[in-house]
Amino acid sequence: MNVKHHAAHHFRDASHEASASKLGLWIFLCTEILMFGGLFVAYAIYHNQYPEIFLAGSKFLDWKLGSLNTLVLLLSSFTMALSIYYAQKEKLTYSTMCLWITFLCGVIFMVVKYFEYSHKIHDGLLPGELFSHAGSENLGLYFSFYFSMTGLHGSHVLAGLALIFWLIIRSHKKHFGPGYVLPLECVGLFWHLVDLIWIYLFPLLYLVE
């Protein structure tokens, strides 16, 4: 079944709609990179000034959980790409299955972050002046970066999950096919960026030297 998409009235045709949508998405992704880039620059400056604080703070993180989340997101990027491939090949059942796996990977990521956050909050490993962990000093700076960077990233994971669930609903209704995979491609690009940002966050926060 070759799904044909009828472009919105303000586009010349489906091809025009696709090119405009992708351009708009790339501009949006650039703003996302700039936003996270600001945090990365601030991290680099403060890490250079207070390396001992960042090294000490990273010792409170579990690199095994961070590694698990890295593997989960890498798998989710792979299955997201597969969902587009199978849709283009008219294998919609496989495409939907890959979307469900991607969604499940995102949920696993957030569940792991929930347990990490719960542990940090319980132990008083909080940002800035809220830091109250016994026997430790001046680590509020590190955990300010930890919570701001991972929290912002986590909000993007949640947004991605909402978009992927929307794709799953549309996939079940057979809205996609060789003639129309634009929503899959756009959400896929956003999801790949979310995964890429985590690949940078993991070593910066968990593997400090």
PDB file of N, CA and C in Angstrom, residues 22-79:
ATOM      1  N   LYS A  22      11.498  20.099   6.800  1.00  0.00           N
ATOM      2  CA  LYS A  22      12.846  19.706   7.211  1.00  0.00           C
ATOM      3  C   LYS A  22      13.729  20.927   7.473  1.00  0.00           C
ATOM      4  N   LEU A  23      13.562  21.966   6.661  1.00  0.00           N
ATOM      5  CA  LEU A  23      14.325  23.189   6.899  1.00  0.00           C
ATOM      6  C   LEU A  23      13.962  23.786   8.249  1.00  0.00           C
ATOM      7  N   GLY A  24      12.659  23.857   8.515  1.00  0.00           N
ATOM      8  CA  GLY A  24      12.210  24.383   9.804  1.00  0.00           C
ATOM      9  C   GLY A  24      12.731  23.555  10.966  1.00  0.00           C
ATOM     10  N   LEU A  25      12.741  22.232  10.780  1.00  0.00           N
ATOM     11  CA  LEU A  25      13.231  21.361  11.844  1.00  0.00           C
ATOM     12  C   LEU A  25      14.726  21.571  12.094  1.00  0.00           C
ATOM     13  N   TRP A  26      15.498  21.688  11.015  1.00  0.00           N
ATOM     14  CA  TRP A  26      16.943  21.892  11.175  1.00  0.00           C
ATOM     15  C   TRP A  26      17.238  23.220  11.872  1.00  0.00           C
ATOM     16  N   ILE A  27      16.454  24.250  11.572  1.00  0.00           N
ATOM     17  CA  ILE A  27      16.628  25.530  12.266  1.00  0.00           C
ATOM     18  C   ILE A  27      16.332  25.359  13.759  1.00  0.00           C
ATOM     19  N   PHE A  28      15.256  24.624  14.055  1.00  0.00           N
ATOM     20  CA  PHE A  28      14.916  24.350  15.453  1.00  0.00           C
ATOM     21  C   PHE A  28      16.025  23.569  16.148  1.00  0.00           C
ATOM     22  N   LEU A  29      16.573  22.561  15.479  1.00  0.00           N
ATOM     23  CA  LEU A  29      17.647  21.764  16.070  1.00  0.00           C
ATOM     24  C   LEU A  29      18.888  22.612  16.326  1.00  0.00           C
ATOM     25  N   CYS A  30      19.135  23.575  15.451  1.00  0.00           N
ATOM     26  CA  CYS A  30      20.273  24.482  15.662  1.00  0.00           C
ATOM     27  C   CYS A  30      20.092  25.299  16.939  1.00  0.00           C
ATOM     28  N   THR A  31      18.859  25.741  17.198  1.00  0.00           N
ATOM     29  CA  THR A  31      18.614  26.486  18.436  1.00  0.00           C
ATOM     30  C   THR A  31      18.802  25.584  19.657  1.00  0.00           C
ATOM     31  N   GLU A  32      18.453  24.309  19.506  1.00  0.00           N
ATOM     32  CA  GLU A  32      18.664  23.362  20.594  1.00  0.00           C
ATOM     33  C   GLU A  32      20.154  23.185  20.870  1.00  0.00           C
ATOM     34  N   ILE A  33      20.935  23.082  19.813  1.00  0.00           N
ATOM     35  CA  ILE A  33      22.382  22.931  19.958  1.00  0.00           C
ATOM     36  C   ILE A  33      22.979  24.162  20.634  1.00  0.00           C
ATOM     37  N   LEU A  34      22.491  25.349  20.261  1.00  0.00           N
ATOM     38  CA  LEU A  34      22.977  26.577  20.888  1.00  0.00           C
ATOM     39  C   LEU A  34      22.636  26.608  22.374  1.00  0.00           C
ATOM     40  N   MET A  35      21.448  26.149  22.714  1.00  0.00           N
ATOM     41  CA  MET A  35      21.029  26.153  24.120  1.00  0.00           C
ATOM     42  C   MET A  35      21.909  25.221  24.949  1.00  0.00           C
ATOM     43  N   PHE A  36      22.068  23.986  24.492  1.00  0.00           N
ATOM     44  CA  PHE A  36      22.929  23.058  25.221  1.00  0.00           C
ATOM     45  C   PHE A  36      24.389  23.488  25.128  1.00  0.00           C
ATOM     46  N   GLY A  37      24.749  24.116  23.996  1.00  0.00           N
ATOM     47  CA  GLY A  37      26.119  24.584  23.840  1.00  0.00           C
ATOM     48  C   GLY A  37      26.504  25.587  24.905  1.00  0.00           C
ATOM     49  N   GLY A  38      25.560  26.445  25.294  1.00  0.00           N
ATOM     50  CA  GLY A  38      25.824  27.405  26.362  1.00  0.00           C
ATOM     51  C   GLY A  38      26.157  26.706  27.667  1.00  0.00           C
ATOM     52  N   LEU A  39      25.422  25.634  27.966  1.00  0.00           N
ATOM     53  CA  LEU A  39      25.706  24.866  29.178  1.00  0.00           C
ATOM     54  C   LEU A  39      27.064  24.185  29.096  1.00  0.00           C
ATOM     55  N   PHE A  40      27.391  23.653  27.905  1.00  0.00           N
ATOM     56  CA  PHE A  40      28.684  22.992  27.739  1.00  0.00           C
ATOM     57  C   PHE A  40      29.839  23.978  27.927  1.00  0.00           C
ATOM     58  N   VAL A  41      29.680  25.190  27.417  1.00  0.00           N
ATOM     59  CA  VAL A  41      30.730  26.210  27.571  1.00  0.00           C
ATOM     60  C   VAL A  41      30.892  26.574  29.044  1.00  0.00           C
ATOM     61  N   ALA A  42      29.756  26.791  29.735  1.00  0.00           N
ATOM     62  CA  ALA A  42      29.816  27.114  31.164  1.00  0.00           C
ATOM     63  C   ALA A  42      30.463  25.974  31.943  1.00  0.00           C
ATOM     64  N   TYR A  43      30.107  24.747  31.583  1.00  0.00           N
ATOM     65  CA  TYR A  43      30.712  23.577  32.239  1.00  0.00           C
ATOM     66  C   TYR A  43      32.226  23.590  32.049  1.00  0.00           C
ATOM     67  N   ALA A  44      32.681  23.828  30.827  1.00  0.00           N
ATOM     68  CA  ALA A  44      34.116  23.819  30.531  1.00  0.00           C
ATOM     69  C   ALA A  44      34.849  24.892  31.337  1.00  0.00           C
ATOM     70  N   ILE A  45      34.240  26.069  31.470  1.00  0.00           N
ATOM     71  CA  ILE A  45      34.876  27.169  32.202  1.00  0.00           C
ATOM     72  C   ILE A  45      35.024  26.823  33.683  1.00  0.00           C
ATOM     73  N   TYR A  46      33.923  26.358  34.290  1.00  0.00           N
ATOM     74  CA  TYR A  46      33.964  26.074  35.720  1.00  0.00           C
ATOM     75  C   TYR A  46      34.771  24.810  36.025  1.00  0.00           C
ATOM     76  N   HIS A  47      34.721  23.844  35.124  1.00  0.00           N
ATOM     77  CA  HIS A  47      35.532  22.644  35.327  1.00  0.00           C
ATOM     78  C   HIS A  47      37.017  22.988  35.281  1.00  0.00           C
ATOM     79  N   ASN A  48      37.388  23.914  34.420  1.00  0.00           N
ATOM     80  CA  ASN A  48      38.778  24.346  34.329  1.00  0.00           C
ATOM     81  C   ASN A  48      39.224  25.100  35.595  1.00  0.00           C
ATOM     82  N   GLN A  49      38.291  25.845  36.197  1.00  0.00           N
ATOM     83  CA  GLN A  49      38.621  26.617  37.397  1.00  0.00           C
ATOM     84  C   GLN A  49      38.603  25.772  38.664  1.00  0.00           C
ATOM     85  N   TYR A  50      37.675  24.810  38.729  1.00  0.00           N
ATOM     86  CA  TYR A  50      37.524  23.993  39.935  1.00  0.00           C
ATOM     87  C   TYR A  50      37.528  22.498  39.597  1.00  0.00           C
ATOM     88  N   PRO A  51      38.603  21.979  39.036  1.00  0.00           N
ATOM     89  CA  PRO A  51      38.643  20.577  38.622  1.00  0.00           C
ATOM     90  C   PRO A  51      38.442  19.602  39.776  1.00  0.00           C
ATOM     91  N   GLU A  52      38.926  19.970  40.977  1.00  0.00           N
ATOM     92  CA  GLU A  52      38.813  19.064  42.122  1.00  0.00           C
ATOM     93  C   GLU A  52      37.361  18.894  42.557  1.00  0.00           C
ATOM     94  N   ILE A  53      36.552  19.952  42.411  1.00  0.00           N
ATOM     95  CA  ILE A  53      35.136  19.858  42.776  1.00  0.00           C
ATOM     96  C   ILE A  53      34.395  18.932  41.818  1.00  0.00           C
ATOM     97  N   PHE A  54      34.662  19.072  40.523  1.00  0.00           N
ATOM     98  CA  PHE A  54      33.984  18.238  39.531  1.00  0.00           C
ATOM     99  C   PHE A  54      34.412  16.779  39.655  1.00  0.00           C
ATOM    100  N   LEU A  55      35.688  16.557  39.968  1.00  0.00           N
ATOM    101  CA  LEU A  55      36.162  15.189  40.157  1.00  0.00           C
ATOM    102  C   LEU A  55      35.501  14.551  41.372  1.00  0.00           C
ATOM    103  N   ALA A  56      35.433  15.302  42.466  1.00  0.00           N
ATOM    104  CA  ALA A  56      34.805  14.776  43.679  1.00  0.00           C
ATOM    105  C   ALA A  56      33.311  14.530  43.478  1.00  0.00           C
ATOM    106  N   GLY A  57      32.650  15.461  42.771  1.00  0.00           N
ATOM    107  CA  GLY A  57      31.211  15.301  42.548  1.00  0.00           C
ATOM    108  C   GLY A  57      30.882  14.093  41.708  1.00  0.00           C
ATOM    109  N   SER A  58      31.714  13.818  40.702  1.00  0.00           N
ATOM    110  CA  SER A  58      31.436  12.689  39.803  1.00  0.00           C
ATOM    111  C   SER A  58      31.511  11.352  40.526  1.00  0.00           C
ATOM    112  N   LYS A  59      32.225  11.313  41.669  1.00  0.00           N
ATOM    113  CA  LYS A  59      32.352  10.070  42.428  1.00  0.00           C
ATOM    114  C   LYS A  59      31.025   9.631  43.027  1.00  0.00           C
ATOM    115  N   PHE A  60      30.079  10.560  43.123  1.00  0.00           N
ATOM    116  CA  PHE A  60      28.770  10.224  43.672  1.00  0.00           C
ATOM    117  C   PHE A  60      27.813   9.674  42.603  1.00  0.00           C
ATOM    118  N   LEU A  61      28.257   9.658  41.360  1.00  0.00           N
ATOM    119  CA  LEU A  61      27.421   9.127  40.283  1.00  0.00           C
ATOM    120  C   LEU A  61      27.806   7.681  39.996  1.00  0.00           C
ATOM    121  N   ASP A  62      26.832   6.912  39.571  1.00  0.00           N
ATOM    122  CA  ASP A  62      27.057   5.508  39.232  1.00  0.00           C
ATOM    123  C   ASP A  62      27.275   5.392  37.718  1.00  0.00           C
ATOM    124  N   TRP A  63      28.524   5.193  37.320  1.00  0.00           N
ATOM    125  CA  TRP A  63      28.829   5.141  35.885  1.00  0.00           C
ATOM    126  C   TRP A  63      28.160   3.948  35.206  1.00  0.00           C
ATOM    127  N   LYS A  64      27.829   2.917  35.992  1.00  0.00           N
ATOM    128  CA  LYS A  64      27.162   1.754  35.405  1.00  0.00           C
ATOM    129  C   LYS A  64      25.747   2.112  34.938  1.00  0.00           C
ATOM    130  N   LEU A  65      25.051   2.908  35.763  1.00  0.00           N
ATOM    131  CA  LEU A  65      23.718   3.356  35.352  1.00  0.00           C
ATOM    132  C   LEU A  65      23.816   4.294  34.154  1.00  0.00           C
ATOM    133  N   GLY A  66      24.846   5.152  34.168  1.00  0.00           N
ATOM    134  CA  GLY A  66      25.056   6.036  33.032  1.00  0.00           C
ATOM    135  C   GLY A  66      25.359   5.254  31.764  1.00  0.00           C
ATOM    136  N   SER A  67      26.142   4.182  31.890  1.00  0.00           N
ATOM    137  CA  SER A  67      26.459   3.342  30.734  1.00  0.00           C
ATOM    138  C   SER A  67      25.214   2.636  30.222  1.00  0.00           C
ATOM    139  N   LEU A  68      24.386   2.161  31.160  1.00  0.00           N
ATOM    140  CA  LEU A  68      23.136   1.503  30.771  1.00  0.00           C
ATOM    141  C   LEU A  68      22.263   2.458  29.973  1.00  0.00           C
ATOM    142  N   ASN A  69      22.124   3.684  30.452  1.00  0.00           N
ATOM    143  CA  ASN A  69      21.294   4.659  29.745  1.00  0.00           C
ATOM    144  C   ASN A  69      21.884   5.011  28.377  1.00  0.00           C
ATOM    145  N   THR A  70      23.208   5.015  28.285  1.00  0.00           N
ATOM    146  CA  THR A  70      23.847   5.279  26.992  1.00  0.00           C
ATOM    147  C   THR A  70      23.517   4.181  25.995  1.00  0.00           C
ATOM    148  N   LEU A  71      23.618   2.930  26.432  1.00  0.00           N
ATOM    149  CA  LEU A  71      23.298   1.797  25.552  1.00  0.00           C
ATOM    150  C   LEU A  71      21.821   1.810  25.155  1.00  0.00           C
ATOM    151  N   VAL A  72      20.965   2.152  26.112  1.00  0.00           N
ATOM    152  CA  VAL A  72      19.521   2.193  25.838  1.00  0.00           C
ATOM    153  C   VAL A  72      19.208   3.237  24.772  1.00  0.00           C
ATOM    154  N   LEU A  73      19.818   4.405  24.865  1.00  0.00           N
ATOM    155  CA  LEU A  73      19.545   5.456  23.886  1.00  0.00           C
ATOM    156  C   LEU A  73      20.150   5.124  22.525  1.00  0.00           C
ATOM    157  N   LEU A  74      21.314   4.487  22.510  1.00  0.00           N
ATOM    158  CA  LEU A  74      21.903   4.075  21.232  1.00  0.00           C
ATOM    159  C   LEU A  74      20.996   3.060  20.535  1.00  0.00           C
ATOM    160  N   LEU A  75      20.457   2.126  21.311  1.00  0.00           N
ATOM    161  CA  LEU A  75      19.514   1.154  20.737  1.00  0.00           C
ATOM    162  C   LEU A  75      18.275   1.857  20.214  1.00  0.00           C
ATOM    163  N   SER A  76      17.799   2.858  20.949  1.00  0.00           N
ATOM    164  CA  SER A  76      16.586   3.563  20.532  1.00  0.00           C
ATOM    165  C   SER A  76      16.807   4.323  19.223  1.00  0.00           C
ATOM    166  N   SER A  77      18.008   4.869  19.030  1.00  0.00           N
ATOM    167  CA  SER A  77      18.300   5.545  17.765  1.00  0.00           C
ATOM    168  C   SER A  77      18.279   4.562  16.608  1.00  0.00           C
ATOM    169  N   PHE A  78      18.815   3.374  16.862  1.00  0.00           N
ATOM    170  CA  PHE A  78      18.836   2.333  15.831  1.00  0.00           C
ATOM    171  C   PHE A  78      17.419   1.904  15.453  1.00  0.00           C
ATOM    172  N   THR A  79      16.573   1.663  16.452  1.00  0.00           N
ATOM    173  CA  THR A  79      15.208   1.224  16.164  1.00  0.00           C
ATOM    174  C   THR A  79      14.381   2.350  15.541  1.00  0.00           C
TER     175      THR A  79
END
